Each structure stands twice: as structure tokens, then as C-alpha cells.
Amino acid sequence: MQDILTKITYGLYLITADEYKDNGCIANTVVQVSLNPLRVAVSLTKTNLTTDMIAHTGKFNISILAKTADFKLFKRFGLQSGRNADKFDGVSFERSENGLAYITEHSIAYVSCRVTDSIDLGSHTLFIAEPCEGKILSDAEPISYDYYYNNVRPKPQQTKKSGYVCKICGYVYEGDTLPPDFICPLCKHPASDFEKL
Ligand code: FE
């Protein structure tokens, strides 16, 4: 089933929130789900600090990422936790009317959202939200997950050793068998996101 589901096309987005500090994470699951009333949805891993902040504050910003976004940006916001890093340190950003930060580089537009419903899906929380305000920032092309996978993330090193590579961040596990409960030490994705080299 996972093989079939990976054929679904996604974009890539930075979701920002703010409780006691500015924070954010990368998501591929932003979609407009209703027209009247206007609603968007985003599904986020429950262990993310950003998810906690949105659950507590009921607001977030979506930055629609451009094709110019480099691996540095994905590493900064996607492959480390806001619990032990200041993800906004050194990043160009401004604040929207809701007071939350939005990045001003590698972003096509931002949308400020107010949560109207949230659904506990087990590993993830699905937030349904009203888009309240936003701005177009650039006419650059949006980045797709496919483009990120093929052109932005580091390519796995050529090696004669047997192993498995993380499809999300490129981390290589060396060995004949990947333990089923293995968690990627870089991006924290599970064994199901690895493929055999
Ligand atoms: Fe990984």
C-alpha cells in the first residue's frame, strides 16, 4: 500500500507557530478542503513542537515554498527539533497581522490561519483552519515533493556495502537488515521511509 500512496503528488510548505518562541516545521500535507466556508487543512506529526504550539494557540502561518529553496532550509526546519534549536536564528522573516513569523526568502506566499477543528489521527493531528490573511511574495515556481526528492535532498553516497537509505533526508543505514522499529537519527522518520540501496 505504501508503494501506491507514494504516487500521490504533494507540495512542500513551512508551517510556523509561536508560543514562547518562533518555531516551524516542514509539511507536505497542506490542501484547501472547502470553499464555503473557506477552509484549509494540514496534518502534522504529533511529536513536533510546532504541533503542540498550534494545539495551544489555535493559529499558524503557511509559507508556500519555492523551487529555489535549498537543502539548508529543509534541514533547518525539517531535520531538527525546535525543542533543542532556535530554528529562526539567522533567517530573514517578517510578522503577519496575527503576530506569527513568516519567511521572506524561498517563499511564494504566506497564509495566516485560525484553527477551527482538529482531529487526532494517531501519529498525526489534522488541523482544519480558516485562512484569515496573506500575501503573495514572489512569482517563483512552487516546489513539489518530487522535485525535492530528485533535486534538492543530498544523493545517497555510492557504496558497495549493503544498506538502506532514508528517502526523506538521505541518511544511510549500513547492514543487511533494517530493524523494523528503526528510526532515522537525522529526520526521525520510521523504517517504512527507507529503501534498499
Ligand atoms: Fe531521515
XYZ file of C-alpha atoms and ligand atoms in Angstrom:
198
model
C 0.000 0.000 0.000
C 2.826 2.437 0.901
C 4.215 1.971 -2.649
C 0.888 3.091 -4.106
C 0.472 6.042 -1.725
C 3.914 7.448 -2.655
C 2.472 8.090 -6.150
C 0.321 10.893 -4.686
C 1.665 14.338 -5.636
C 2.487 16.827 -2.859
C 3.845 20.335 -2.456
C 6.128 21.457 0.365
C 5.291 24.075 2.965
C 6.758 25.700 6.061
C 4.250 25.787 8.918
C 5.134 28.400 11.541
C 3.761 28.844 15.040
C 4.722 30.755 18.165
C 4.063 30.024 21.803
C 7.049 31.103 23.893
C 9.299 31.395 20.802
C 9.105 31.367 16.998
C 9.156 27.852 15.577
C 8.209 25.963 12.452
C 8.286 22.659 10.607
C 8.152 21.366 7.033
C 4.918 19.729 5.855
C 3.720 18.249 2.569
C 0.094 17.966 3.625
C -1.426 21.405 3.012
C -4.644 21.438 0.992
C -7.685 23.650 0.517
C -10.548 21.410 1.655
C -13.597 23.681 1.363
C -14.726 26.818 -0.480
C -17.719 27.986 1.546
C -16.710 28.372 4.279
C -13.116 28.731 3.102
C -11.016 26.081 4.851
C -7.544 24.606 4.544
C -6.160 21.525 6.277
C -2.687 20.466 7.361
C -1.650 17.213 9.001
C 1.356 17.331 11.340
C 3.297 14.693 13.294
C 2.174 14.839 16.928
C 5.728 14.763 18.288
C 6.584 18.089 16.568
C 6.892 21.117 18.851
C 5.041 23.117 16.149
C 2.058 20.765 16.528
C 1.949 21.415 20.301
C 2.150 25.172 19.749
C -0.710 25.164 17.211
C -2.823 22.970 19.514
C -2.302 25.501 22.345
C -2.582 28.778 20.392
C -5.005 27.853 17.573
C -3.050 29.707 14.917
C -0.320 29.115 12.346
C 1.138 30.509 9.137
C 1.686 28.542 5.943
C 4.621 29.561 3.730
C 4.310 28.100 0.232
C 7.890 27.121 -0.587
C 9.555 27.977 -3.908
C 11.716 25.777 -6.137
C 14.675 27.946 -5.088
C 14.503 26.515 -1.531
C 17.792 24.738 -0.772
C 18.585 21.759 1.457
C 19.781 24.178 4.176
C 16.202 25.399 4.629
C 14.762 21.863 4.784
C 17.496 20.812 7.203
C 16.902 23.845 9.433
C 13.119 23.480 9.686
C 12.599 19.800 8.865
C 15.505 17.778 10.229
C 15.970 19.191 13.728
C 13.622 19.824 16.636
C 12.615 23.254 17.903
C 12.950 21.732 21.381
C 16.743 21.985 21.144
C 17.326 24.573 18.414
C 16.284 28.119 17.580
C 15.152 27.453 14.017
C 14.697 31.165 13.228
C 18.251 32.129 14.241
C 19.740 33.853 11.167
C 16.605 33.559 8.999
C 15.018 36.554 7.191
C 11.431 36.869 8.354
C 8.616 39.345 8.955
C 5.457 39.152 11.034
C 1.908 38.821 9.763
C -1.113 40.505 11.402
C -1.551 37.539 13.788
C 1.953 38.191 15.162
C 3.475 34.982 13.753
C 6.685 34.903 11.747
C 6.805 34.092 8.035
C 9.979 33.654 6.000
C 10.676 36.175 3.233
C 13.107 34.108 1.124
C 12.288 30.943 -0.865
C 8.591 31.534 -0.198
C 5.973 32.345 -2.849
C 3.290 33.458 -0.407
C 2.159 33.135 3.171
C -1.319 32.458 4.536
C -2.279 33.142 8.171
C -4.714 30.578 9.546
C -7.006 30.227 12.557
C -7.774 26.660 13.654
C -11.489 25.773 13.539
C -11.233 21.999 14.156
C -8.549 19.484 14.981
C -8.753 15.723 14.608
C -6.494 13.220 16.400
C -5.380 10.735 13.739
C -2.971 8.693 15.882
C 0.537 9.573 14.710
C -0.686 12.923 13.330
C -3.052 15.764 14.199
C -5.170 17.123 11.356
C -5.781 20.847 11.756
C -8.655 22.403 9.795
C -8.366 26.163 9.641
C -9.781 29.392 8.287
C -7.337 31.377 6.123
C -7.550 34.908 7.536
C -4.905 36.963 5.763
C -1.950 36.515 3.448
C 0.342 37.965 0.831
C 1.980 36.908 -2.439
C 5.744 37.353 -2.041
C 7.189 36.144 -5.343
C 6.199 34.738 -8.725
C 8.689 31.857 -8.429
C 7.514 28.315 -9.147
C 6.287 26.255 -6.175
C 8.387 23.254 -5.155
C 6.867 19.770 -5.273
C 7.893 16.902 -3.004
C 9.019 15.065 -6.140
C 11.343 17.935 -7.115
C 12.766 17.991 -3.578
C 13.325 14.224 -3.669
C 15.103 14.238 -7.039
C 16.960 17.573 -6.984
C 17.309 19.074 -3.513
C 17.994 16.362 -0.914
C 21.584 15.014 -0.931
C 22.014 11.954 -3.118
C 22.983 8.803 -1.209
C 26.722 8.026 -1.491
C 27.639 5.329 -3.996
C 28.751 2.345 -1.955
C 29.366 -1.343 -2.443
C 28.155 -2.032 1.097
C 24.590 -3.197 1.545
C 22.243 -0.897 3.390
C 19.135 1.218 3.382
C 18.736 4.907 2.610
C 16.210 7.290 4.199
C 14.018 8.640 1.390
C 13.382 11.793 3.380
C 16.882 13.019 4.279
C 19.376 10.655 2.601
C 20.768 9.066 5.792
C 22.339 5.655 5.041
C 21.938 2.670 7.377
C 24.652 0.086 6.724
C 23.645 -3.545 7.155
C 21.771 -6.388 5.501
C 18.581 -5.997 7.515
C 16.946 -2.784 8.660
C 15.289 -3.313 12.067
C 11.515 -2.742 11.644
C 11.449 -0.302 14.568
C 14.415 1.712 13.242
C 14.007 5.491 13.450
C 16.146 7.747 11.239
C 18.604 9.546 13.559
C 18.503 12.654 11.350
C 14.862 13.218 10.432
C 13.120 10.815 12.864
C 11.157 9.096 10.100
C 10.388 5.356 10.552
C 11.803 2.280 8.774
C 8.955 2.440 6.218
C 10.581 5.590 4.766
C 13.809 3.687 3.955
C 14.599 1.918 0.689
C 17.272 -0.709 -0.035
C 20.429 0.619 -1.714
Fe 15.893 10.564 7.508
